[in-house]
Coordinates of C-alpha atoms in Angstrom, one line a residue:
X1 CA -142.6 259.8 105.0
X2 CA -140.6 257.8 107.3
X3 CA -136.9 258.5 108.1
X4 CA -135.7 255.3 110.0
X5 CA -132.5 253.8 108.9
X6 CA -131.4 249.9 109.4
X7 CA -128.0 249.7 110.4
X8 CA -127.5 246.0 111.0
X9 CA -129.5 242.8 111.3
X10 CA -129.5 239.1 112.3
X11 CA -131.5 236.0 112.5
X12 CA -131.3 232.6 113.8
X13 CA -131.5 229.9 111.3
X14 CA -135.2 228.9 110.9
X15 CA -136.1 225.5 112.1
X16 CA -139.0 223.1 111.2
X17 CA -141.7 222.2 113.4
X18 CA -140.3 219.9 116.2
X19 CA -136.9 220.3 114.6
X20 CA -133.4 221.6 115.7
X21 CA -134.8 224.7 117.6
X22 CA -137.8 223.0 119.3
X23 CA -135.8 222.7 122.6
X24 CA -135.2 226.4 122.7
X25 CA -137.5 228.9 124.5
X26 CA -138.6 231.8 122.2
X27 CA -137.5 234.4 124.7
X28 CA -134.0 232.8 124.8
X29 CA -134.0 232.6 121.0
X30 CA -135.0 236.4 120.7
X31 CA -132.5 237.3 123.4
X32 CA -129.7 235.6 121.4
X33 CA -130.1 237.5 118.3
X34 CA -130.8 240.8 120.1
X35 CA -127.6 240.5 122.2
X36 CA -125.5 239.9 119.0
X37 CA -127.3 242.6 117.0
X38 CA -126.4 245.2 119.5
X39 CA -122.8 243.9 120.0
X40 CA -122.3 244.3 116.4
X41 CA -124.0 247.5 115.9
X42 CA -122.3 251.0 115.9
X43 CA -124.4 252.2 119.1
X44 CA -123.8 251.7 122.5
X45 CA -126.7 249.8 124.4
X46 CA -127.2 252.7 126.7
X47 CA -128.7 254.5 123.4
X48 CA -131.3 252.0 122.8
X49 CA -134.8 253.5 123.7
X50 CA -137.1 250.4 123.0
X51 CA -137.2 246.7 121.9
X52 CA -140.2 246.5 119.5
X53 CA -141.1 242.8 118.6
X54 CA -143.8 241.3 116.4
X55 CA -145.1 237.9 117.8
X56 CA -148.1 236.2 116.4
X57 CA -148.7 233.5 119.2
X58 CA -148.1 234.9 122.6
X59 CA -149.8 231.9 124.2
X60 CA -147.0 230.4 125.9
X61 CA -143.3 231.2 126.9
X62 CA -143.7 234.1 124.4
X63 CA -146.4 235.8 126.5
X64 CA -146.2 238.7 129.1
X65 CA -144.0 240.9 126.9
X66 CA -141.2 238.7 125.1
X67 CA -139.6 241.8 123.9
X68 CA -138.9 243.1 127.5
X69 CA -137.9 239.6 128.6
X70 CA -135.5 239.4 125.8
X71 CA -134.0 242.7 126.3
X72 CA -133.3 241.5 129.9
X73 CA -131.9 238.2 128.9
X74 CA -129.7 239.9 126.4
X75 CA -128.2 242.0 129.0
X76 CA -129.6 245.5 127.9
X77 CA -129.6 248.2 130.4
X78 CA -132.7 247.9 132.6
X79 CA -133.8 251.3 131.2
X80 CA -134.4 249.8 127.8
X81 CA -138.1 249.3 127.5
X82 CA -139.8 246.6 125.5
X83 CA -143.2 246.1 123.4
X84 CA -144.8 243.4 121.6
X85 CA -147.3 243.9 118.6
X86 CA -149.5 241.2 116.8
X87 CA -150.4 241.6 113.0
X88 CA -150.4 238.0 112.5
X89 CA -148.0 237.3 109.3
X90 CA -147.0 240.9 109.3
X91 CA -146.1 241.1 113.0
X92 CA -142.2 241.3 112.4
X93 CA -142.5 243.6 109.6
X94 CA -145.0 246.0 111.4
X95 CA -142.2 246.1 114.4
X96 CA -139.8 247.5 112.2
X97 CA -142.3 250.2 110.8
X98 CA -143.2 251.1 114.3
X99 CA -139.6 251.3 115.2
X100 CA -139.2 253.7 112.4
X101 CA -142.2 255.7 113.1
X102 CA -140.8 256.3 116.8
X103 CA -137.6 257.3 115.3
X104 CA -139.1 259.7 112.8
X105 CA -141.1 261.3 115.5
X106 CA -138.2 261.9 117.7
X107 CA -139.4 259.3 120.3
X108 CA -135.9 257.6 120.5
X109 CA -132.9 257.7 118.2
X110 CA -131.9 254.1 118.3
X111 CA -134.5 251.0 118.7
X112 CA -134.1 247.3 118.2
X113 CA -136.8 245.7 116.1
X114 CA -137.8 242.2 115.2
X115 CA -139.8 239.4 115.6
X116 CA -139.9 235.8 117.2
X117 CA -142.0 232.8 116.7
X118 CA -141.8 229.1 118.2
X119 CA -144.5 227.2 116.6
X120 CA -143.0 223.9 117.9
X121 CA -143.4 225.1 121.8
X122 CA -146.8 226.8 121.1
X123 CA -149.1 225.4 123.9
X124 CA -152.4 223.8 124.0
X125 CA -154.9 226.3 125.6
X126 CA -158.1 225.6 127.4
X127 CA -160.9 227.8 128.4
X128 CA -162.1 228.2 131.9
X129 CA -165.7 227.4 133.0
X130 CA -168.1 229.9 133.1
X131 CA -170.1 228.2 135.6
X132 CA -169.4 226.0 138.5
X133 CA -169.0 222.2 137.7
X134 CA -169.1 223.0 134.0
X135 CA -167.8 220.2 131.9
X136 CA -167.8 221.8 128.5
X137 CA -164.0 223.0 128.2
X138 CA -162.5 223.1 124.7
X139 CA -158.7 222.7 124.1
X140 CA -157.1 224.5 121.2
X141 CA -153.5 223.9 119.7
X142 CA -152.1 227.3 119.5
X143 CA -149.6 226.5 117.0
X144 CA -151.9 227.3 114.0
X145 CA -155.5 228.2 113.5
X146 CA -157.8 230.5 115.8
X147 CA -158.5 229.7 119.4
X148 CA -161.6 230.6 121.1
X149 CA -163.3 232.1 117.8
X150 CA -166.1 234.3 118.3
X151 CA -169.3 232.8 117.0
X152 CA -170.6 236.1 115.7
X153 CA -167.5 236.6 113.5
X154 CA -167.7 232.9 112.2
X155 CA -171.4 233.4 111.3
X156 CA -170.7 236.9 109.6
X157 CA -167.3 236.3 107.8
X158 CA -167.1 232.4 107.9
X159 CA -164.3 230.5 109.5
X160 CA -161.8 229.5 106.9
X161 CA -158.4 228.3 107.6
X162 CA -155.5 229.7 106.2
X163 CA -154.9 227.2 103.6
X164 CA -158.7 227.8 102.7
X165 CA -158.3 231.3 102.2
X166 CA -155.3 230.4 99.8
X167 CA -157.8 228.1 97.7
X168 CA -160.3 230.8 97.8
X169 CA -157.9 233.1 96.3
X170 CA -156.9 230.4 93.5
X171 CA -160.6 230.1 92.6
X172 CA -161.1 233.9 92.4
X173 CA -157.9 234.6 90.4
X174 CA -158.2 231.4 88.4
X175 CA -154.5 230.2 89.7
X176 CA -154.1 226.4 88.8
X177 CA -152.2 223.6 90.8
X178 CA -149.4 223.4 88.1
X179 CA -148.8 227.0 88.5
X180 CA -148.7 226.7 92.2
X181 CA -146.2 223.8 92.1
X182 CA -144.0 225.6 89.5
X183 CA -143.8 228.7 91.7
X184 CA -143.0 226.5 94.7
X185 CA -140.3 224.6 92.9
X186 CA -138.7 227.8 91.6
X187 CA -138.7 229.2 95.1
X188 CA -136.7 226.1 96.1
X189 CA -134.2 226.8 93.5
X190 CA -133.8 230.3 94.4
X191 CA -133.1 229.6 98.0
X192 CA -130.5 226.8 96.9
X193 CA -128.6 229.2 94.7
X194 CA -128.8 232.1 97.5
X195 CA -127.3 229.8 100.0
X196 CA -124.8 228.3 97.5
X197 CA -123.6 232.0 96.7
X198 CA -123.4 232.9 100.5
X199 CA -126.2 235.3 100.5
X200 CA -127.4 234.4 104.1
X201 CA -123.9 233.9 105.6
X202 CA -123.7 237.4 107.1
X203 CA -127.4 237.4 108.3
X204 CA -127.6 233.9 110.2
X205 CA -126.5 233.7 113.8
X206 CA -125.7 230.2 114.8
X207 CA -127.5 229.4 118.1
X208 CA -126.6 226.7 120.8
X209 CA -129.6 224.3 121.5
X210 CA -129.6 222.0 124.7
X211 CA -128.4 218.5 123.8
X212 CA -128.2 215.2 125.2
X213 CA -125.1 213.7 127.1
X214 CA -122.8 215.1 124.2
X215 CA -123.9 218.7 125.3
X216 CA -125.2 221.7 123.5
X217 CA -125.6 221.5 119.8
X218 CA -124.8 224.5 117.3
X219 CA -127.5 225.0 114.7
X220 CA -126.3 227.1 112.0
X221 CA -128.5 226.3 108.7
X222 CA -132.2 226.7 107.9
X223 CA -134.1 223.4 108.0
X224 CA -137.3 223.9 106.1
X225 CA -136.1 224.4 102.6
X226 CA -136.0 221.5 100.5
X227 CA -133.6 222.3 97.6
X228 CA -134.0 218.8 96.1
X229 CA -137.7 219.5 95.5
X230 CA -139.0 218.8 91.8
X231 CA -142.1 219.3 89.9
X232 CA -142.7 215.3 89.7
X233 CA -142.5 215.1 93.5
X234 CA -144.7 217.9 94.2
X235 CA -147.2 216.7 91.7
X236 CA -147.8 213.7 93.8
X237 CA -148.8 215.7 96.8
X238 CA -152.5 215.5 97.9
X239 CA -154.3 219.0 98.1
X240 CA -155.3 219.7 101.7
X241 CA -159.0 220.1 100.7
X242 CA -160.9 218.4 97.8
X243 CA -160.7 220.5 94.6
X244 CA -158.0 222.8 96.0
X245 CA -154.6 223.6 94.8
X246 CA -153.0 224.0 98.1
X247 CA -150.5 221.2 99.2
X248 CA -147.8 220.6 101.8
X249 CA -145.4 221.3 98.9
X250 CA -146.5 224.8 97.8
X251 CA -147.8 226.1 101.3
X252 CA -145.8 227.8 104.0
X253 CA -144.0 225.7 106.7
X254 CA -144.5 225.5 110.4
X255 CA -141.2 227.1 111.7
X256 CA -139.2 228.3 114.8
X257 CA -137.0 231.4 114.7
X258 CA -136.2 234.8 115.7
X259 CA -134.9 238.0 114.0
X260 CA -133.6 241.4 115.3
X261 CA -132.3 244.6 113.9
X262 CA -131.0 248.1 114.7
X263 CA -133.2 251.1 113.6
X264 CA -132.0 254.4 114.1
X265 CA -132.1 258.0 113.0
X266 CA -129.5 259.1 110.4
X267 CA -128.3 261.7 113.0
X268 CA -127.5 259.0 115.4
X269 CA -125.7 256.9 112.6
X270 CA -123.7 259.8 111.6
X271 CA -122.6 260.6 115.1
X272 CA -121.5 257.0 115.3
X273 CA -119.7 257.2 112.0
X274 CA -121.8 254.2 110.4
X275 CA -123.5 254.0 107.1
X276 CA -127.1 252.6 107.1
X277 CA -128.1 249.3 105.0
X278 CA -131.4 250.9 104.1
X279 CA -134.0 253.5 104.8
X280 CA -137.6 252.7 105.7
X281 CA -139.5 255.2 103.7
X282 CA -143.1 254.5 104.0
X283 CA -145.7 251.8 104.7
X284 CA -149.1 250.9 104.3
X285 CA -151.9 248.4 105.9
X286 CA -155.1 247.4 104.2
X287 CA -158.0 245.3 105.3
X288 CA -159.7 242.8 102.8
X289 CA -162.4 240.1 103.2
X290 CA -161.4 237.4 105.7
X291 CA -161.8 234.8 103.2
X292 CA -159.3 236.0 100.9
X293 CA -157.1 237.5 103.9
X294 CA -153.8 236.8 101.4
X295 CA -154.7 239.5 99.1
X296 CA -153.9 242.1 101.7
X297 CA -150.4 243.1 100.3
X298 CA -152.0 244.4 97.2
X299 CA -153.8 247.2 98.5
X300 CA -151.2 248.1 101.4
X301 CA -148.3 248.0 98.8
X302 CA -150.4 250.6 96.6
X303 CA -150.8 252.7 99.8
X304 CA -147.2 252.4 100.6
X305 CA -146.0 253.3 97.2
X306 CA -148.5 256.4 97.1
X307 CA -147.0 257.7 100.4
X308 CA -143.6 257.3 99.2
X309 CA -144.3 259.0 95.7
X310 CA -143.2 256.1 93.9
X311 CA -144.6 253.5 91.6
X312 CA -144.0 249.8 91.0
X313 CA -141.7 250.6 88.1
X314 CA -139.3 252.5 90.4
X315 CA -138.6 249.4 92.5
X316 CA -135.8 247.2 91.5
X317 CA -136.3 244.3 94.1
X318 CA -139.8 243.2 95.4
X319 CA -140.5 240.7 98.1
X320 CA -144.0 239.5 99.0
X321 CA -144.7 237.4 102.0
X322 CA -144.8 233.9 100.4
X323 CA -147.4 232.2 102.7
X324 CA -149.0 229.9 100.0
X325 CA -148.2 229.8 96.3
X326 CA -151.6 230.6 95.5
X327 CA -151.6 233.5 97.6
X328 CA -148.4 235.2 96.2
X329 CA -149.6 234.4 92.4
X330 CA -152.9 236.1 93.4
X331 CA -150.9 239.2 94.6
X332 CA -148.6 239.2 91.4
X333 CA -151.9 239.4 89.4
X334 CA -153.4 242.0 91.7
X335 CA -150.4 244.2 91.3
X336 CA -150.0 243.3 87.6
X337 CA -146.3 242.1 88.1
X338 CA -145.1 239.1 85.8

């Protein structure tokens, strides 16, 4: 089992596509939370071994090891290293696991883990010519979807987009459009209640964004959630593909944001006189058919529970990556959760 402890964590507000955070570079955005989470931690910066960051894009300003750049921009000692990993939707979560693994193995007592993504600033990318005077260049928008896909992969496994994989799951698990909209509306209500109760107050770090003549603007609240959403409005939205259940109202957004946390050994925490927020106990990963990629959390969760010697009945609070309502509902059925 793993033996890494989370001592404190912060995140930026999450901005919607081309929204309040669109003018902020991803490395600057990440540096802001890294700097502040280290300041608020019980550990001196000199004790940090590594900054481990998940980033799915890495095609623009987040390329060339955004973790290292953010550490330098945050003012961490030059000796603190940085590394970036990519596991698509699970990249940031995987960074936490890797930090906990390093601590468990004795390869560092204090780590910074987190993730960053700026989908607003993701660039267009173009391939280079393979021959002289070639005119067959292709341009891809790296914000969403695959770029430079391998034809052999497409022939063998298809080329479903993420919303299409959600609709594939809906068909396989007989998830209706109404069920997806009900789940999406309930999710918005949960967010609204959590915000009203002050749940996010301690985790959001307001960030300054370049403004116009009035100067920098401070962004302190999430932009994407729409608590005013109701079922009637959701029902009016067109599905993304004919016969599908996924719409703009029950799918994940295109967002910008960054997260950072301190993962350390209990020994280091005790020496600093600090109590951890949580312990990272176990993890699991699982490959599934690409056409239903969103069902991956089912088998991965089973592996993690087995390694921890636990069952779902032992767990009080369960979070599942809410990419699409159809995907989450399929995972709930796969795990036999209500």
